[in-house]
Tab-separated table of C-alpha atoms in Angstrom:
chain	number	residue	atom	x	y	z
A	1	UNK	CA	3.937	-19.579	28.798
A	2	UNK	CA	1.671	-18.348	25.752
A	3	UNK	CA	-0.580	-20.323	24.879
A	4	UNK	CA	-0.847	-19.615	21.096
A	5	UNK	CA	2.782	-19.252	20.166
A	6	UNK	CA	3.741	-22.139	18.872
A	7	UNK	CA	0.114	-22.553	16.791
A	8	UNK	CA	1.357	-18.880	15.113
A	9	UNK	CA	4.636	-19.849	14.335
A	10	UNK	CA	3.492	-23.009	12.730
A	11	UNK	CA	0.869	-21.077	10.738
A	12	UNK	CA	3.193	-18.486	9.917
A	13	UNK	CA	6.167	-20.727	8.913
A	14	UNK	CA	3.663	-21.909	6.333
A	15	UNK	CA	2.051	-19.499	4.495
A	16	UNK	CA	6.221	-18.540	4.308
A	17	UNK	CA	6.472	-22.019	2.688
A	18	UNK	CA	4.503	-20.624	-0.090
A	19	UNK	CA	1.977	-23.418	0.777
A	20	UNK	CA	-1.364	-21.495	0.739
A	21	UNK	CA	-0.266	-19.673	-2.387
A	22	UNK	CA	-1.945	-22.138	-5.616
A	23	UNK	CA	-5.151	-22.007	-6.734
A	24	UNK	CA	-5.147	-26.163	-6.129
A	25	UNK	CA	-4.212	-25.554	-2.315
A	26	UNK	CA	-7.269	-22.630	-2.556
A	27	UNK	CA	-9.747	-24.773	-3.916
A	28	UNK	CA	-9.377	-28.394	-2.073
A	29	UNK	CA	-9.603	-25.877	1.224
A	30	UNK	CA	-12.650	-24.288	-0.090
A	31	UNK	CA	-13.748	-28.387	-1.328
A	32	UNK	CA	-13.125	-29.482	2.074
A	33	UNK	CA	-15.051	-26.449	3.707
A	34	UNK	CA	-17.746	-27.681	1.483
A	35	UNK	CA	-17.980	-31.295	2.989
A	36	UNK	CA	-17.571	-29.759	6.123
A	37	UNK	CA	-21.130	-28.406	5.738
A	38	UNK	CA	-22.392	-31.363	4.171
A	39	UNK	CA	-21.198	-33.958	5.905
A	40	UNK	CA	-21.888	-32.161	9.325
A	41	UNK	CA	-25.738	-30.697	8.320
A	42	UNK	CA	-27.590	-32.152	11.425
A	43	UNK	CA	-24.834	-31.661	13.624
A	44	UNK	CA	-24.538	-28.100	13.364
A	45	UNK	CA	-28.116	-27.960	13.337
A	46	UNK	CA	-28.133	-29.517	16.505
A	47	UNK	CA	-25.364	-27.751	17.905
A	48	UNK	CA	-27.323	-24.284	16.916
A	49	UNK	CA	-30.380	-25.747	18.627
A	50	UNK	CA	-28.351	-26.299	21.939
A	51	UNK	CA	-26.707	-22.627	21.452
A	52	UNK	CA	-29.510	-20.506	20.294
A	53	UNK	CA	-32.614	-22.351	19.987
A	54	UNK	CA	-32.246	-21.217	16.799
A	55	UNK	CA	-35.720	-15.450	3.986
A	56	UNK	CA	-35.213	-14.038	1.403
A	57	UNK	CA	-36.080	-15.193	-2.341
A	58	UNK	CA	-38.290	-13.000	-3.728
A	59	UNK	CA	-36.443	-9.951	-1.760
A	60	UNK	CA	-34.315	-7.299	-3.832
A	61	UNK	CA	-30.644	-7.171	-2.314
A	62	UNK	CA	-28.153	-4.211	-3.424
A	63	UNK	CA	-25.226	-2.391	-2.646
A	64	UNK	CA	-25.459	1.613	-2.296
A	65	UNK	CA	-22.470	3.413	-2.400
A	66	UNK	CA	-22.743	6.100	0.267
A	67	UNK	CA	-20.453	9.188	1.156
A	68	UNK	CA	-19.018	8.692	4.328
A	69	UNK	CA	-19.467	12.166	6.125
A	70	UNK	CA	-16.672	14.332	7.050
A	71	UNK	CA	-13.038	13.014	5.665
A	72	UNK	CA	-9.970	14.398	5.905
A	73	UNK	CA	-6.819	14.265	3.657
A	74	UNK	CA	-3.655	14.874	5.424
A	75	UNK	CA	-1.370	15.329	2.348
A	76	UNK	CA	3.324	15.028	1.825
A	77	UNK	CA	5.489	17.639	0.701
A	78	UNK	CA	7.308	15.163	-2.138
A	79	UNK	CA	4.546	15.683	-4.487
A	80	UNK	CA	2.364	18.496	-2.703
A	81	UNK	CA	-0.387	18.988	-5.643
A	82	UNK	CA	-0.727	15.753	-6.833
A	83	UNK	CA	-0.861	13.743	-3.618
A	84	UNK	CA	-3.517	16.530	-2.632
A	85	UNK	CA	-6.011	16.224	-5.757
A	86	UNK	CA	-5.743	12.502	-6.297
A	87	UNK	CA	-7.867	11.820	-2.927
A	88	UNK	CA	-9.745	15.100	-3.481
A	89	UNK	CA	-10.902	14.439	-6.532
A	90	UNK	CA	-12.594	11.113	-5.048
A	91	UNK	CA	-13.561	12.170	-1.766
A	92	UNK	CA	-15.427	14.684	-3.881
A	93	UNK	CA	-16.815	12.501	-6.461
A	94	UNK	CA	-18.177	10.529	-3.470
A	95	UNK	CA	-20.271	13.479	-1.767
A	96	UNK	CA	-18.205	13.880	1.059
A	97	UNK	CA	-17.158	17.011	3.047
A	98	UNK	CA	-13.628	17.184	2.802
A	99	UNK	CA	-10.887	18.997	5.286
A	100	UNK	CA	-7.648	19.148	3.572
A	101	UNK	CA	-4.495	19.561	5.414
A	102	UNK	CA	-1.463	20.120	3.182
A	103	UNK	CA	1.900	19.657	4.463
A	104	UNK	CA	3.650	22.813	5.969
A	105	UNK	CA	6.853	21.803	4.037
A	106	UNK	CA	6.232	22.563	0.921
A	107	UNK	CA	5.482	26.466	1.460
A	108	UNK	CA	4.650	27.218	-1.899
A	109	UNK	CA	1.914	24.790	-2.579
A	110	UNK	CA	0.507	25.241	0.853
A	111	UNK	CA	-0.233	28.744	0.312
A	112	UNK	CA	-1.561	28.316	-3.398
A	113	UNK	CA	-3.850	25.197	-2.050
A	114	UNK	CA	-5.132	27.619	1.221
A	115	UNK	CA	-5.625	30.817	-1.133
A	116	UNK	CA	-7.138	29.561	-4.082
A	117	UNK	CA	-8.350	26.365	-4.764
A	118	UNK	CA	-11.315	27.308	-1.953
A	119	UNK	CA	-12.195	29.429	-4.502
A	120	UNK	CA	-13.275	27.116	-6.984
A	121	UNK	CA	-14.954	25.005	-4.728
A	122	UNK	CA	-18.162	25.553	-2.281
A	123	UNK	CA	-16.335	26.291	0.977
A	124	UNK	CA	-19.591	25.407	3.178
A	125	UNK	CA	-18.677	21.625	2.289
A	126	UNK	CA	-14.619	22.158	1.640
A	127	UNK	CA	-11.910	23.777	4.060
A	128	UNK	CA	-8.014	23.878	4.376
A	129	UNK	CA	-6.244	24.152	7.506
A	130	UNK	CA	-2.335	24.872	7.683
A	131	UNK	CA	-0.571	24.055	10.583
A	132	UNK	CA	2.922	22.128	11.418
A	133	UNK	CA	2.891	18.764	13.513
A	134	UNK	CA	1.795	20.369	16.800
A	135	UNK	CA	-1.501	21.796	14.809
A	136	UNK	CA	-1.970	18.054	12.821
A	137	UNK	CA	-2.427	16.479	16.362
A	138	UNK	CA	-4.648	18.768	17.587
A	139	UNK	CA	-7.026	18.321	14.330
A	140	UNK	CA	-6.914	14.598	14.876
A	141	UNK	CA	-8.609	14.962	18.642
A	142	UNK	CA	-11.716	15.818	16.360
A	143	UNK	CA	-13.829	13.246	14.921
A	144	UNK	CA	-13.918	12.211	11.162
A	145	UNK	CA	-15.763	10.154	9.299
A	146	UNK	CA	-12.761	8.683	7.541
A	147	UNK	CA	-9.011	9.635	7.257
A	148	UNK	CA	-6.772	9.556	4.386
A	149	UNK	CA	-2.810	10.048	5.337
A	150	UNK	CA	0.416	10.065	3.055
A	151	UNK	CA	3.283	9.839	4.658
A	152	UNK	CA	6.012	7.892	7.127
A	153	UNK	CA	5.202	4.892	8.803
A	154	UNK	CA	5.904	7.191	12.067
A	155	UNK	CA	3.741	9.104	11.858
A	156	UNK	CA	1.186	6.892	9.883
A	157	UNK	CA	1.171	5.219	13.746
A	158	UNK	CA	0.193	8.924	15.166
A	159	UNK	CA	-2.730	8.791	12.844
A	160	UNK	CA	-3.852	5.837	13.488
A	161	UNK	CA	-3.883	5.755	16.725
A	162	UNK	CA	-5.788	9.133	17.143
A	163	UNK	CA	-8.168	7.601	14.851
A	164	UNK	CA	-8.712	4.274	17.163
A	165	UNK	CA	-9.825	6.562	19.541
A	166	UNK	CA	-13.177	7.278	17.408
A	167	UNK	CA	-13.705	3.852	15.545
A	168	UNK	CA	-12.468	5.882	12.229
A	169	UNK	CA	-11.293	4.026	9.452
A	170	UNK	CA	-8.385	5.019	7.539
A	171	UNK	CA	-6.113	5.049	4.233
A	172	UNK	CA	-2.508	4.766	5.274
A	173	UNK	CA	-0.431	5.247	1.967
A	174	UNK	CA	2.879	4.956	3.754
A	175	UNK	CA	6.516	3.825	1.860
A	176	UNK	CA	9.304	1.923	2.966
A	177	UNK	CA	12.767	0.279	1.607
A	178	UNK	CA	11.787	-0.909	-1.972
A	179	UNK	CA	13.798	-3.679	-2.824
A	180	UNK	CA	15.586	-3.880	-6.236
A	181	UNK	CA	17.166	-7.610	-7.606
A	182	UNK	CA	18.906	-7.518	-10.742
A	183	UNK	CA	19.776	-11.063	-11.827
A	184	UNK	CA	23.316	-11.701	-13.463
A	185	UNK	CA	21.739	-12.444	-17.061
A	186	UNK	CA	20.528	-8.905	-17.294
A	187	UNK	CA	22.164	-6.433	-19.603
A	188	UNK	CA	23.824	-3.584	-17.194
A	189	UNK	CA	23.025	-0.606	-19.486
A	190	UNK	CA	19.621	-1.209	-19.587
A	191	UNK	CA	19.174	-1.823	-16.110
A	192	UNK	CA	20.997	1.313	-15.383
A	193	UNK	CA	19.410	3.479	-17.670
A	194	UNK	CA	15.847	2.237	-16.099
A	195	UNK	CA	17.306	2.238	-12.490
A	196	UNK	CA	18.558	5.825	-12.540
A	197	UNK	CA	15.611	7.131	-14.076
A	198	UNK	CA	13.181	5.574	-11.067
A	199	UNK	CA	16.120	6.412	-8.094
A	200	UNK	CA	16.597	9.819	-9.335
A	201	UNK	CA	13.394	11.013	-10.564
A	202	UNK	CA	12.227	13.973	-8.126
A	203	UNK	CA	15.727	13.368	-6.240
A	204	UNK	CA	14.822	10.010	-5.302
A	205	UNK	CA	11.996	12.042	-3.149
A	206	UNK	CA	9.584	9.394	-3.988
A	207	UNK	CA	7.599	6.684	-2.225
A	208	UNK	CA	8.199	3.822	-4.530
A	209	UNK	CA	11.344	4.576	-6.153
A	210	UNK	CA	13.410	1.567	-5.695
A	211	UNK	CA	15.210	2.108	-2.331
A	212	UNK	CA	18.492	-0.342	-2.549
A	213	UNK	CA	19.814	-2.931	-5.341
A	214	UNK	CA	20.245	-6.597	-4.622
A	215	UNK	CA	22.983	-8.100	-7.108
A	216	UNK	CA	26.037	-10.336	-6.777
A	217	UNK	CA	29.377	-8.953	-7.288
A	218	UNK	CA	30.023	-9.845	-10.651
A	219	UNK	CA	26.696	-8.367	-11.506
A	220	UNK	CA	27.808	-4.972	-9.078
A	221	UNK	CA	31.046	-4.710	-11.519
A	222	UNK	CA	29.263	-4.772	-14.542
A	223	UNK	CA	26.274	-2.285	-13.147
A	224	UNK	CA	28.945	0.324	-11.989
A	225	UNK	CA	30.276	1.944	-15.138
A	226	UNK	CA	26.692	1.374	-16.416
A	227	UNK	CA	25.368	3.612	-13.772
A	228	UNK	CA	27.834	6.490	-13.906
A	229	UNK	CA	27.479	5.873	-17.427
A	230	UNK	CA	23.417	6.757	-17.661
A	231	UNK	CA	24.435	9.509	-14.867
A	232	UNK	CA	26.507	11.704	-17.111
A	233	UNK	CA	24.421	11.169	-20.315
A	234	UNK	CA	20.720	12.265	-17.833
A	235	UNK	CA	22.553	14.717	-16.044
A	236	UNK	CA	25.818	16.318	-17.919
A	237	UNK	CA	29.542	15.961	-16.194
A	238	UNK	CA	28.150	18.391	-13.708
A	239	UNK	CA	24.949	17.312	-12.198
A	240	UNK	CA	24.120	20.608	-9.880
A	241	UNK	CA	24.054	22.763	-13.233
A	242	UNK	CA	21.645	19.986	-14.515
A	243	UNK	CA	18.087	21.617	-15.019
A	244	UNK	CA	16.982	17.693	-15.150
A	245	UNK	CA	18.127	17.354	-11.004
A	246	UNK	CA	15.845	18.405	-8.613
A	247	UNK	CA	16.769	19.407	-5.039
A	248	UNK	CA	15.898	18.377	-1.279
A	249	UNK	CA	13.269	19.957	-0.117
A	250	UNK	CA	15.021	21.464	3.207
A	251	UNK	CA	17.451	21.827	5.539
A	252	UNK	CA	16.693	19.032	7.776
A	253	UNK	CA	16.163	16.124	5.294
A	254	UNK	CA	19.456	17.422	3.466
A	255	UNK	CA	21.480	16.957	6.915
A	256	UNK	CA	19.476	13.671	7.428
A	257	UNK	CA	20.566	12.065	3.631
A	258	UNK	CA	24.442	13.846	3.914
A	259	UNK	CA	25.094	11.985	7.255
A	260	UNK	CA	24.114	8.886	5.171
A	261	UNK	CA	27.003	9.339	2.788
A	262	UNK	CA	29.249	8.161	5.577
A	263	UNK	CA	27.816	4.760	5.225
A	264	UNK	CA	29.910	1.613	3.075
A	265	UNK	CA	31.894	3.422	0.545
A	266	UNK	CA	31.185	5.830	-2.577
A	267	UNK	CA	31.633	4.823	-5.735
A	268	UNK	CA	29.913	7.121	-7.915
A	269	UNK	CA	29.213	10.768	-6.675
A	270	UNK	CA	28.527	11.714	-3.229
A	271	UNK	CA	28.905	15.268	-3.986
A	272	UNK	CA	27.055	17.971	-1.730
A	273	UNK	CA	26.650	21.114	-1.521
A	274	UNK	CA	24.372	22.555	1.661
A	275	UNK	CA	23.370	25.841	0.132
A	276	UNK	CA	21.688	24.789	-2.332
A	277	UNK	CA	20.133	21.946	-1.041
A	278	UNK	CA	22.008	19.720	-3.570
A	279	UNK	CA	23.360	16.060	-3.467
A	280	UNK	CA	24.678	14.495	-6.287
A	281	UNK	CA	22.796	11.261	-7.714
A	282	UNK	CA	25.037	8.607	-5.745
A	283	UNK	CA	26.000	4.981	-5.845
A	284	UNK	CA	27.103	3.134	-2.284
A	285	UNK	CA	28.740	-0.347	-2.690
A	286	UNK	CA	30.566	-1.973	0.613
A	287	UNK	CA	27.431	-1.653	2.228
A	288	UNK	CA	26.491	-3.871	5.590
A	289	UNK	CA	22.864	-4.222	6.484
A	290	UNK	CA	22.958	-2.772	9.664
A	291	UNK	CA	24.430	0.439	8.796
A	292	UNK	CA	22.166	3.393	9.341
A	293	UNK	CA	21.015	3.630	5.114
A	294	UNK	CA	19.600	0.418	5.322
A	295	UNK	CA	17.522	1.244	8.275
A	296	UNK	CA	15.191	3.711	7.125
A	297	UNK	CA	13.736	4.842	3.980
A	298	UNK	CA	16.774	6.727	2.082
A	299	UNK	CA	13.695	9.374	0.002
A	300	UNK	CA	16.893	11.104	-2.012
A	301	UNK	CA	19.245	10.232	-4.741
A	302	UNK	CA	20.940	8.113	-2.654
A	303	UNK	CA	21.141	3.775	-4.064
A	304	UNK	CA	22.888	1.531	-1.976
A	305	UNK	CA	24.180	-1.722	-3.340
A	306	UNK	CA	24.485	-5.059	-1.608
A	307	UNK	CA	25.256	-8.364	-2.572
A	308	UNK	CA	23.946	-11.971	-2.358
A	309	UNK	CA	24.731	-14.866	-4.404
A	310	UNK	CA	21.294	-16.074	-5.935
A	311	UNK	CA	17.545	-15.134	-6.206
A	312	UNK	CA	16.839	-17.132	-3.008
A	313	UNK	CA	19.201	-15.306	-0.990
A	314	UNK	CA	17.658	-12.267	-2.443
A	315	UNK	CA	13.802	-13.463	-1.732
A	316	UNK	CA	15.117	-14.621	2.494
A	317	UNK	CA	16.900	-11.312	2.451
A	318	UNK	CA	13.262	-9.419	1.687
A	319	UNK	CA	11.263	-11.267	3.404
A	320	UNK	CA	13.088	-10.956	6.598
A	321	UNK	CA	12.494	-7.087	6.553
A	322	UNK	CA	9.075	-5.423	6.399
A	323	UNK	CA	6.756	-5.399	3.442
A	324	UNK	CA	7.660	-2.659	1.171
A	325	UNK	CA	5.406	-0.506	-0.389
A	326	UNK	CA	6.986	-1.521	-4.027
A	327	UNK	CA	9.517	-4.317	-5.249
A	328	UNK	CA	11.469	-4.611	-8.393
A	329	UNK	CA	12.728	-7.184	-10.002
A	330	UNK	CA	15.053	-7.527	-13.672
A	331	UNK	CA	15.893	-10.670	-15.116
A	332	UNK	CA	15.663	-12.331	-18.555
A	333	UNK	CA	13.913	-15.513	-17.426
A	334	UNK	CA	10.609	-14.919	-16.273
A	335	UNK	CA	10.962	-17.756	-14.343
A	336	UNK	CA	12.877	-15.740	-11.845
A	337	UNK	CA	10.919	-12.678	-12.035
A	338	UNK	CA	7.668	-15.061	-11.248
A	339	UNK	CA	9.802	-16.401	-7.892
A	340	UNK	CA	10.098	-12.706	-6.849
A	341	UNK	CA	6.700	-12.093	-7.491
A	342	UNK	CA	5.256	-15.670	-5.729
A	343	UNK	CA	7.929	-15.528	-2.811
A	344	UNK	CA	7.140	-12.389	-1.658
A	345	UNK	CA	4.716	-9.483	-0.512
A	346	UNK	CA	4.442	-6.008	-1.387
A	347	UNK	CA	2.088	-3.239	-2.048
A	348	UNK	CA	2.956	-3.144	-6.126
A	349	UNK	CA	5.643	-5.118	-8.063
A	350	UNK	CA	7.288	-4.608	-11.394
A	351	UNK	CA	9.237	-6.651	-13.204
A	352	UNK	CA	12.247	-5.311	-15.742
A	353	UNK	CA	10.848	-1.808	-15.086
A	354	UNK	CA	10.163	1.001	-11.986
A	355	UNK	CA	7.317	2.151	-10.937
A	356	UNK	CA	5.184	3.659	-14.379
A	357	UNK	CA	2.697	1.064	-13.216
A	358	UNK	CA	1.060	3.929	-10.638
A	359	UNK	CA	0.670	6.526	-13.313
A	360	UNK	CA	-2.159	4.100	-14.408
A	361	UNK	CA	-5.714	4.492	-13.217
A	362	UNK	CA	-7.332	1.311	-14.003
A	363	UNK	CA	-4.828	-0.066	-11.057
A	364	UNK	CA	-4.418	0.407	-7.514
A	365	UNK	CA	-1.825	2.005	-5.182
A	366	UNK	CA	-1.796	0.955	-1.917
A	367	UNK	CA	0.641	-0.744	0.654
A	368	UNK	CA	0.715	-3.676	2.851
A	369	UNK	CA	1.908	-4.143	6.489
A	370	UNK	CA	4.558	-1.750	7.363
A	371	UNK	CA	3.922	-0.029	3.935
A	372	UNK	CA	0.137	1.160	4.163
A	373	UNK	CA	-2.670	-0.459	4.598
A	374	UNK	CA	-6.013	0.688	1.547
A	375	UNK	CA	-5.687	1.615	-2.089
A	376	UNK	CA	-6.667	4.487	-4.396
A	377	UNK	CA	-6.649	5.670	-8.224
A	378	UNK	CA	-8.683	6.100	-10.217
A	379	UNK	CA	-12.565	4.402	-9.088
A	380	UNK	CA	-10.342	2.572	-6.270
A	381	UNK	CA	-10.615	6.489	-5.054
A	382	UNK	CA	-14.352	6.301	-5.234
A	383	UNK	CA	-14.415	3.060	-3.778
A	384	UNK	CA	-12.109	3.893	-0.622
A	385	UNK	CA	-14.292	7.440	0.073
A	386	UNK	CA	-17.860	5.336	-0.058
A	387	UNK	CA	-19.376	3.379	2.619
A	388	UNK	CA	-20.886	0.081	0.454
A	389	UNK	CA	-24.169	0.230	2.020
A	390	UNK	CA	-25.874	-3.296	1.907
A	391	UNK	CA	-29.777	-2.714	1.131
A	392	UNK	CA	-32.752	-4.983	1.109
A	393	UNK	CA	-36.108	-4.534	0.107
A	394	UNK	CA	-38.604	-6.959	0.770
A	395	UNK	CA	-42.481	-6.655	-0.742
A	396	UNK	CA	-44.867	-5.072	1.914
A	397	UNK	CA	-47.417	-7.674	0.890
A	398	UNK	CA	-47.117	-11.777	-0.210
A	399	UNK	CA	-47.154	-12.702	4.415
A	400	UNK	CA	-48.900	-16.240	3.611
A	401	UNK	CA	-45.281	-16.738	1.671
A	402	UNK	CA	-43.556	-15.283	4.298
A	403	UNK	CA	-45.076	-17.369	7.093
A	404	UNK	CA	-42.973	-20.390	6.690
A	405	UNK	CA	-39.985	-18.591	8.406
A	406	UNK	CA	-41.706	-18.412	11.546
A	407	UNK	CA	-41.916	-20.763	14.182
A	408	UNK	CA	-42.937	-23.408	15.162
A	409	UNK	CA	-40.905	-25.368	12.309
A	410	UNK	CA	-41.432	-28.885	10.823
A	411	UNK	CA	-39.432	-30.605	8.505
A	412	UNK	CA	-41.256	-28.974	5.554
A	413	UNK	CA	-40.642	-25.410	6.496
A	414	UNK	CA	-37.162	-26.409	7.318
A	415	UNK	CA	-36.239	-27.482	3.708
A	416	UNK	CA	-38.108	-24.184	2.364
A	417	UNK	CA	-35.898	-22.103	4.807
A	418	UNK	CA	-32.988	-23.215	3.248
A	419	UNK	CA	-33.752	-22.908	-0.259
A	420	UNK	CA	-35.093	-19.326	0.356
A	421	UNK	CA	-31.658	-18.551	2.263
A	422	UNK	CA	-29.545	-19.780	-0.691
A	423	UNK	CA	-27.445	-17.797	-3.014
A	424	UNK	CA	-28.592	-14.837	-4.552
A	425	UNK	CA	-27.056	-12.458	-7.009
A	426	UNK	CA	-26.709	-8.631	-5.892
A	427	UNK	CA	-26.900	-5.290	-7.715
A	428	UNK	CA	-24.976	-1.786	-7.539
A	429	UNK	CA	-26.187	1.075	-7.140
């Protein structure tokens, strides 16, 4: 039998309840931690007495932000040059040394990335290495000082467990299946037009574009003609001639997202056309949960539709799957986009719109579970490619003060020793 099941699953089954979630529930713990100490004073004096037989006012306390050694950025294909100089730019910034691997699939950036940017940059501190998956695991034997990795939650698992191996810490910016409600009191067309734009943006080859719609059937009836709709007027009667449609980026995942046409039925395109890497920006409805597109991240123009009946069906439906790196939500009362928000996790959330919200640098992007685990932009960057270095300096001089830390201790010493270990305020540097 284990012996800390059941305590789990009752502390799990409420933070589900939404109970730890208000700032009342936050502070009358925090109130109650504080009579704790109170209350309890000589006892846990006493107790650390028994255990361990068991200064710093006038010292200077600060944080210095510290490069971190030797990082390396293990970069995707989907967006090859700016997933690569986002983290570069603050691993930089942060006076690291910086290995950059970029991914073998997109050829063309690769070579550009291995063949030129060293140029601009002082290659005693700065290298690229090329390689395919075989090559990636051998570099990850090697030690680093920290690891930054965008990609699948696969292989995010490969990375981290090569980096358990040396104590390395690590950015995992991974994705997932980003959940999309739209609430029966929405207008279709506008949903569609902002749907479309996020789903088929790069074809759908990207990491927070919303991965599936949650709707009810009357709501799917309306969206339908909205969709194909916004379709034709982005992309012409012909998509493939469309210079606005981008392509899959090879053979394999082509194979992978045409075998997921097969799943619940069509109802708007589902064209494809293997030679030239092209599937048509497509609409699934019919579709059961356990069928194969609802199993892994779709990452092409590919939006499957499925139904439920109100915004708490919706909310048990995400919550019962892993935490996405992104969720979406479009209603006209913000009461309802507030219960998507409150009754769920994920690593960003938008409400009545996709996912502009990472194009902005004063926020961070970053997962949570299943999705990633750290964040980046902008200073976030900075921040995740610095070791926060807590500093003290004390005066060399002023003993007779510091005496009264040192045993033996009377009651008067005691009540100093507390005051000088009280709060004090702390400075960046």
């Amino acid at each position: 039998m284990d012996p800390f099941q059941d305590t789990l699953q009752r502390l799990r089954e409420a933070f589900k309840s939404g109970r730890t979630r208000s700032a009342e529930f936050r502070a009358a713990q925090l109130q109650g931690l504080g009579r704790f100490l109170q209350e309890n004073k000589q006892l846990l004096q006493d107790a650390l007495a028994q255990d361990l037989h068991k200064f710093t006012k006038l010292d200077s306390v600060f944080i210095r932000k510290e490069p971190f050694g030797l990082v390396l950025i293990i970069a995707p294909w989907n967006y090859p040059v700016n997933l690569v100089l986002v983290p570069l730019v603050g691993a930089l910034a942060a006076g690291n040394c910086v290995v950059l691997k970029p991914s073998e699939i997109s050829q063309g950036t690769e070579k550009v990335l291995a063949e030129v940017l060293p140029q601009y940059l002082d290659q005693s501190c700065f290298a690229v290495v090329l390689g395919g998956p075989q090559e990636t695991g051998q570099l990850l034997e090697h030690k680093f000082d920290y690891i930054f990795f965008t990609g699948s939650p696969r292989v995010g698992r490969i990375v981290m467990t090569a980096a358990a191996k040396h104590l390395t810490p690590v950015t995992l910016e991974l994705g997932g299946k980003n959940p999309c409600y739209v609430d029966d009191n929405c207008d279709p067309q506008t949903v569609a037009n902002r749907v479309a734009w996020f789903r088929y943006f790069n074809a759908g080859q990207t990491c927070v574009a919303p991965d599936y719609v949650l709707c009810s059937p009357e709501m799917q009836e309306r969206l339908l003609p909205a969709l194909q709709s916004t379709i034709t007027r982005f992309y012409g009667d012909d998509p493939q001639s469309s210079p606005n449609l981008g392509r899959i980026i090879n053979q394999k995942q082509f194979q992978r997202l045409r075998a997921l046409l097969g799943c619940g039925r069509v109802a708007i395109g589902g064209q494809s056309d293997e030679s030239d890497r092209y599937i048509a920006p497509t609409v699934l409805v019919d579709v059961q949960e356990t069928e194969p597109v609802m199993q892994e991240e779709i990452f092409g123009p590919i939006l499957p539709i499925l139904n439920v009946w109100s915004v708490d069906e919706a909310i048990e439906f995400i919550n019962r799957r892993e935490k996405p790196l992104a969720l979406y939500a479009f209603s006209n009362s913000s009461q309802v986009v507030n219960q998507m928000l409150e009754r769920t996790s994920s690593g960003g959330f938008a409400g009545n719109d996709g996912f502009l919200y990472v194009s902005l640098l004063s926020v961070p992007l970053g997962g949570v579970g299943h999705s990633g685990m750290g964040r980046y932009h902008g200073k976030f960057t900075f921040d995740t490619f610095s070791h926060h270095r807590t500093c003290m300096f004390a005066p060399s001089g002023l003993e007779k003060l510091k005496e009264i830390r040192y045993p033996p201790y009377a009651d008067w010493n005691q009540q100093l020793l507390r005051w000088g270990m009280g709060s004090k305020s702390c400075t960046l540097l």
